[in-house]
Tab-separated table of N, CA and C in Angstrom:
chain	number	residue	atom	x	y	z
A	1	UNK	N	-18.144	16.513	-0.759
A	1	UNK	CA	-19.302	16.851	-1.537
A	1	UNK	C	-20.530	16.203	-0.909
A	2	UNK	N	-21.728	17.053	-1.000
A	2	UNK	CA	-22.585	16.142	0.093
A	2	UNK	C	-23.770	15.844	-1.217
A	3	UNK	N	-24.266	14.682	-0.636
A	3	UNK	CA	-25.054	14.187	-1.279
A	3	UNK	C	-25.994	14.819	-1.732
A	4	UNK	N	-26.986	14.677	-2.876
A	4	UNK	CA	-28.295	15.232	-3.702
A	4	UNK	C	-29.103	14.611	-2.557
A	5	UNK	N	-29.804	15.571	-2.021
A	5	UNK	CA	-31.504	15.730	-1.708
A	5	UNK	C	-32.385	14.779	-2.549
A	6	UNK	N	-32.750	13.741	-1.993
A	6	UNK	CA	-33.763	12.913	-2.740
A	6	UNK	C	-35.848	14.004	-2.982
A	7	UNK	N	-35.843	13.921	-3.731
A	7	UNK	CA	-37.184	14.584	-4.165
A	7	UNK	C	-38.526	13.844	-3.461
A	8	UNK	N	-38.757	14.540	-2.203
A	8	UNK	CA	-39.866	13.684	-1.541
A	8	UNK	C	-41.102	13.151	-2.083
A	9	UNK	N	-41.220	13.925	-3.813
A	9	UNK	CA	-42.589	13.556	-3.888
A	9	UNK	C	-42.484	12.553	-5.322
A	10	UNK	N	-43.513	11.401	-5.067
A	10	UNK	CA	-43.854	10.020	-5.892
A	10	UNK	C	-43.078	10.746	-7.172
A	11	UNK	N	-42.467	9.543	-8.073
A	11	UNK	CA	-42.609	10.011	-9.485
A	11	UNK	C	-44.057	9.602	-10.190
A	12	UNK	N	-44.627	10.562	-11.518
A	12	UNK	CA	-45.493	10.613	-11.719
A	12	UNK	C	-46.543	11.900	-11.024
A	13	UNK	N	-46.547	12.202	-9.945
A	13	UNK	CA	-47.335	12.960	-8.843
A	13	UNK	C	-46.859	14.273	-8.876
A	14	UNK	N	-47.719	15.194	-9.546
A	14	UNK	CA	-47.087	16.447	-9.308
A	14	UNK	C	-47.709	17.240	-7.867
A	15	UNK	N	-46.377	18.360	-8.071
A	15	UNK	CA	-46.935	18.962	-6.477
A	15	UNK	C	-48.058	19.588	-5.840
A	16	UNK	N	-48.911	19.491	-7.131
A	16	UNK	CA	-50.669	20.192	-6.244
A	16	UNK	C	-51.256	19.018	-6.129
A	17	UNK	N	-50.979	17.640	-6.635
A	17	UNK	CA	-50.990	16.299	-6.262
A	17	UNK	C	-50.926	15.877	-4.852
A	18	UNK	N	-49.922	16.001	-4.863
A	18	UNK	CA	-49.033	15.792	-3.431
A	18	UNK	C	-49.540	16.928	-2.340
A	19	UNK	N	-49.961	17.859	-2.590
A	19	UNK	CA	-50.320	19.052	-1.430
A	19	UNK	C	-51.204	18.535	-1.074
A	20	UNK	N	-52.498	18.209	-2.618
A	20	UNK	CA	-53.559	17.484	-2.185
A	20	UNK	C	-53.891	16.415	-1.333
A	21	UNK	N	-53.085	15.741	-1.308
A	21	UNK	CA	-52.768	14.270	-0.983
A	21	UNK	C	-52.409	14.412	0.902
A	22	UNK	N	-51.440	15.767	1.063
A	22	UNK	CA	-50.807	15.959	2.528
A	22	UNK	C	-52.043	16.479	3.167
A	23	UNK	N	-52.946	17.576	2.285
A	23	UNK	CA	-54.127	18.088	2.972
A	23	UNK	C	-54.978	16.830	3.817
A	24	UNK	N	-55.484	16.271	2.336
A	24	UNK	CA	-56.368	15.413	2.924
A	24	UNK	C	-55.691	14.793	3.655
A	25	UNK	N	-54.663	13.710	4.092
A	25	UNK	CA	-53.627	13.174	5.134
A	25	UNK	C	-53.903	14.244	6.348
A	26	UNK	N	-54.063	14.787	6.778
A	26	UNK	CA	-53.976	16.303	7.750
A	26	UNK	C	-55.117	16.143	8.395
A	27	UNK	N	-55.899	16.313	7.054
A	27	UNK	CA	-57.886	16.662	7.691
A	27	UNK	C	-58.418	15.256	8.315
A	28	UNK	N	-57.498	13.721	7.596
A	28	UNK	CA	-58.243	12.932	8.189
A	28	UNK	C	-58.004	12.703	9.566
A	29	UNK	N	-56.047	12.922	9.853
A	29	UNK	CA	-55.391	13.379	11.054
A	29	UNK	C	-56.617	13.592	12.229
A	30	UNK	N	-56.545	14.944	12.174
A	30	UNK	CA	-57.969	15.752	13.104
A	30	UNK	C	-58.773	15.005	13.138
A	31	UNK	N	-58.974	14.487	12.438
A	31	UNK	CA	-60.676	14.033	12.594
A	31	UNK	C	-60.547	12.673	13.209
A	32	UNK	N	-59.159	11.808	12.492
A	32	UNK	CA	-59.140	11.065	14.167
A	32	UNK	C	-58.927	11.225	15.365
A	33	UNK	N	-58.497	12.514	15.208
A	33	UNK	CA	-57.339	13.051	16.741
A	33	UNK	C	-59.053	13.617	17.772
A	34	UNK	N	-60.144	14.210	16.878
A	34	UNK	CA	-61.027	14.869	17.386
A	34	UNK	C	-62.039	13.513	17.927
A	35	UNK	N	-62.172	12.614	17.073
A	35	UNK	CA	-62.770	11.272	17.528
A	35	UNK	C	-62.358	10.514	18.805
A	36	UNK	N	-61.207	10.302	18.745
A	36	UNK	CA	-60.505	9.915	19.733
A	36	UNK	C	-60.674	10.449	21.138
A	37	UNK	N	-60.530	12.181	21.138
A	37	UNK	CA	-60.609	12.599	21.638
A	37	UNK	C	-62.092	12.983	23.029
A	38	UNK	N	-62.947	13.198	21.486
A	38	UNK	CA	-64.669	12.706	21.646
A	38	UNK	C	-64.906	11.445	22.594
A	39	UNK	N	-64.475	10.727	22.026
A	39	UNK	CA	-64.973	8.848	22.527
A	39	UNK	C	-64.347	8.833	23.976
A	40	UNK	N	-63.127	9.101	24.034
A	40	UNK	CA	-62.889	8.826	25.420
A	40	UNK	C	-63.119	10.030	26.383
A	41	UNK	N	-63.770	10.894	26.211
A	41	UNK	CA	-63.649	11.770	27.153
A	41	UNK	C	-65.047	11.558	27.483
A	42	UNK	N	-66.169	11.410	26.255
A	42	UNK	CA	-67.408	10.368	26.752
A	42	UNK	C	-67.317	9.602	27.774
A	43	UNK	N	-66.756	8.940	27.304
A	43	UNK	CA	-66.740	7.663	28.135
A	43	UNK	C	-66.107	7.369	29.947
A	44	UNK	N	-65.358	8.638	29.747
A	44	UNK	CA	-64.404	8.345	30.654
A	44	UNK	C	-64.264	9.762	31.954
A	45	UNK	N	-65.276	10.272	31.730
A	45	UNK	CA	-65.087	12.011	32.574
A	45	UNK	C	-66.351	12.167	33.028
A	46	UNK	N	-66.531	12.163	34.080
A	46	UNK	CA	-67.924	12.808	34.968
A	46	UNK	C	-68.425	13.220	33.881
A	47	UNK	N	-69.905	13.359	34.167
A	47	UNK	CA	-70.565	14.688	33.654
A	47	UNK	C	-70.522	16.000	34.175
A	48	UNK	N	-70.673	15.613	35.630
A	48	UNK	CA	-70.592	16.590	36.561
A	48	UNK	C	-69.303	16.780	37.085
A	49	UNK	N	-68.565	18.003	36.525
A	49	UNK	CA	-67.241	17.812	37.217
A	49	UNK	C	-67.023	18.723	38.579
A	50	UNK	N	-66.368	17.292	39.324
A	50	UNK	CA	-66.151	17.893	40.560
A	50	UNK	C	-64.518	18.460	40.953
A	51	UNK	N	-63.916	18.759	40.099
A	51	UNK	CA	-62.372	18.693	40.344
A	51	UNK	C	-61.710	19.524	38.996
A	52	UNK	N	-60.877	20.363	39.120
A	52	UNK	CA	-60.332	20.893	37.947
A	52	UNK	C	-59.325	20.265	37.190
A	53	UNK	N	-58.911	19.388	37.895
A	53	UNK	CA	-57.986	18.196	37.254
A	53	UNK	C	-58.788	16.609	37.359
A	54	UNK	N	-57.782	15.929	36.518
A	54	UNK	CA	-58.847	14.604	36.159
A	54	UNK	C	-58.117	13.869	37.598
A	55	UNK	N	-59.080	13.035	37.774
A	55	UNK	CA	-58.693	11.641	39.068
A	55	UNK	C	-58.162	11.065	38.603
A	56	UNK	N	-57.635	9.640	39.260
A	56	UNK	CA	-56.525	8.802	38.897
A	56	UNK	C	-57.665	7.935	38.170
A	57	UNK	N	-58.938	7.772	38.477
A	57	UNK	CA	-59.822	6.922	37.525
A	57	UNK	C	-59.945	7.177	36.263
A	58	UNK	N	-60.011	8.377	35.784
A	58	UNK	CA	-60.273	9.421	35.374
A	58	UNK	C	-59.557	9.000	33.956
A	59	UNK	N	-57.891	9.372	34.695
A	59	UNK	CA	-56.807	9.261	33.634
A	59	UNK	C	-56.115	7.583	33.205
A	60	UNK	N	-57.035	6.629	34.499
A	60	UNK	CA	-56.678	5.351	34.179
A	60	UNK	C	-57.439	4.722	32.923
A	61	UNK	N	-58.953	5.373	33.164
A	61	UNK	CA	-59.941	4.973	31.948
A	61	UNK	C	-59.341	5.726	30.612
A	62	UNK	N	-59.176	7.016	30.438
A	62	UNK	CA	-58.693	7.668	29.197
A	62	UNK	C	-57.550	6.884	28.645
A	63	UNK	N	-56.437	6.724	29.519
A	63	UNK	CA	-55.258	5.870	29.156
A	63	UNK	C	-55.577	4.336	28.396
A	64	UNK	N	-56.286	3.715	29.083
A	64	UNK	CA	-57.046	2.552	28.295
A	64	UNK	C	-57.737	2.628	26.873
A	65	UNK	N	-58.991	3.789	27.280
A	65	UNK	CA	-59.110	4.353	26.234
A	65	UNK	C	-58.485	4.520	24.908
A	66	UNK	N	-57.726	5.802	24.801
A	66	UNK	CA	-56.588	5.739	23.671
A	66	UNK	C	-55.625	4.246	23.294
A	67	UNK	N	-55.268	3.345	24.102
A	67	UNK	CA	-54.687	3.019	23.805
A	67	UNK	C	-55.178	1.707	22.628
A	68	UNK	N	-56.542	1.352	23.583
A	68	UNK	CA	-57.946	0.863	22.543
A	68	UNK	C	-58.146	1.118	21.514
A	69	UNK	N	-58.408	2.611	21.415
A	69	UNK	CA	-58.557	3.064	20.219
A	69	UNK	C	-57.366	2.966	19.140
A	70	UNK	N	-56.286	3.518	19.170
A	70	UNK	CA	-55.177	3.258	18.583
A	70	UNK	C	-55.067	2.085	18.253
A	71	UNK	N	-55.373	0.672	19.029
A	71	UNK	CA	-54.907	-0.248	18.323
A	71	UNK	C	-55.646	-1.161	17.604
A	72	UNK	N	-57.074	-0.724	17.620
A	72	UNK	CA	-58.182	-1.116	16.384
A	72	UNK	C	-57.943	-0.369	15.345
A	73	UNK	N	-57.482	1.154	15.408
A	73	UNK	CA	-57.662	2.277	14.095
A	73	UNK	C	-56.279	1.490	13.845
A	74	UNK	N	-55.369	0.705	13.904
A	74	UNK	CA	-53.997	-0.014	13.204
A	74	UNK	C	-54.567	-0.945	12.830
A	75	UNK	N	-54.991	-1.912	13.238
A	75	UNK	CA	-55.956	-3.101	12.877
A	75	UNK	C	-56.865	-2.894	11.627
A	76	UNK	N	-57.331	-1.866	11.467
A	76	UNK	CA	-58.514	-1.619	10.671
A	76	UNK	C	-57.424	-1.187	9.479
A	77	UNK	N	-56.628	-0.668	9.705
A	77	UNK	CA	-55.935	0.026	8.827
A	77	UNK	C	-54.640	-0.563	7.802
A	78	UNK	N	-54.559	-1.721	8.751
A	78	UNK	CA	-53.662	-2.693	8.580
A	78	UNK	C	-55.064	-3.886	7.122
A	79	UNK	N	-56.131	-3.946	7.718
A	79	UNK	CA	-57.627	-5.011	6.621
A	79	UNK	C	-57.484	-4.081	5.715
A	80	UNK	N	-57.651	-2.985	6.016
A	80	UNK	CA	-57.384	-2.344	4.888
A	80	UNK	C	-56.533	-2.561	3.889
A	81	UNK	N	-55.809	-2.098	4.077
A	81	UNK	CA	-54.491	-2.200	3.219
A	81	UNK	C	-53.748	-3.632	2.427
A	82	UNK	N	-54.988	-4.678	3.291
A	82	UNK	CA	-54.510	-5.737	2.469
A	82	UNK	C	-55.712	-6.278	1.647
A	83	UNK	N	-56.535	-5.178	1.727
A	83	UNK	CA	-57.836	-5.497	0.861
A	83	UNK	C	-59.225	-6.176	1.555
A	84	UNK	N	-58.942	-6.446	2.627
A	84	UNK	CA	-60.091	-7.047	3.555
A	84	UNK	C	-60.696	-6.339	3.979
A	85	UNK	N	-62.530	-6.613	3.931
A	85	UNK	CA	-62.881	-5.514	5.079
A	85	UNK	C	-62.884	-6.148	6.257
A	86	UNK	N	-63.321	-4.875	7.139
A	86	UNK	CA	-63.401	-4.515	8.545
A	86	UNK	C	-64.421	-5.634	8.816
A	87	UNK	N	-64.418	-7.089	9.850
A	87	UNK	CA	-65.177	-7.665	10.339
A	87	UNK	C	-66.398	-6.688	11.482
């Protein structure tokens, strides 16, 4: 006999709750994924491109990049969550 399916969503929380809840989770998604995306390609890509693929500088700065970013947006997210703000 196989086990009952646990009910993914909070008790208390109904499911246009919870849709609500995955949407916004989603939209903020993008909007870091588009930031991220933004900031280091600023920062990190000719203006003038001379090459249809990125250089090894190119992809050494982006790589730094993201990985920067990622680990302040945990940091921040981490003050968060324990009630502190962001220094």
């Amino acid at each position: 006999m196989a086990a009952p399916v646990p009910n993914p969503i909070p008790v208390g929380i109904s499911k246009e709750q919870a849709f609500s809840m995955a949407q916004t989770e989603m939209e903020y998604r993008v909007e870091l994924f588009n930031k991220l995306a933004q900031t280091c390609f600023n920062k990190c890509v000719d203006k003038r491109y001379k090459e249809a693929e990125l250089n090894m500088g190119e992809n050494s700065c982006i790589d730094r990049c993201v990985s920067k970013y990622w680990q302040v947006n945990g940091m921040v997210g981490q003050l968060l969550s324990a009630g502190k703000p962001p220094v």
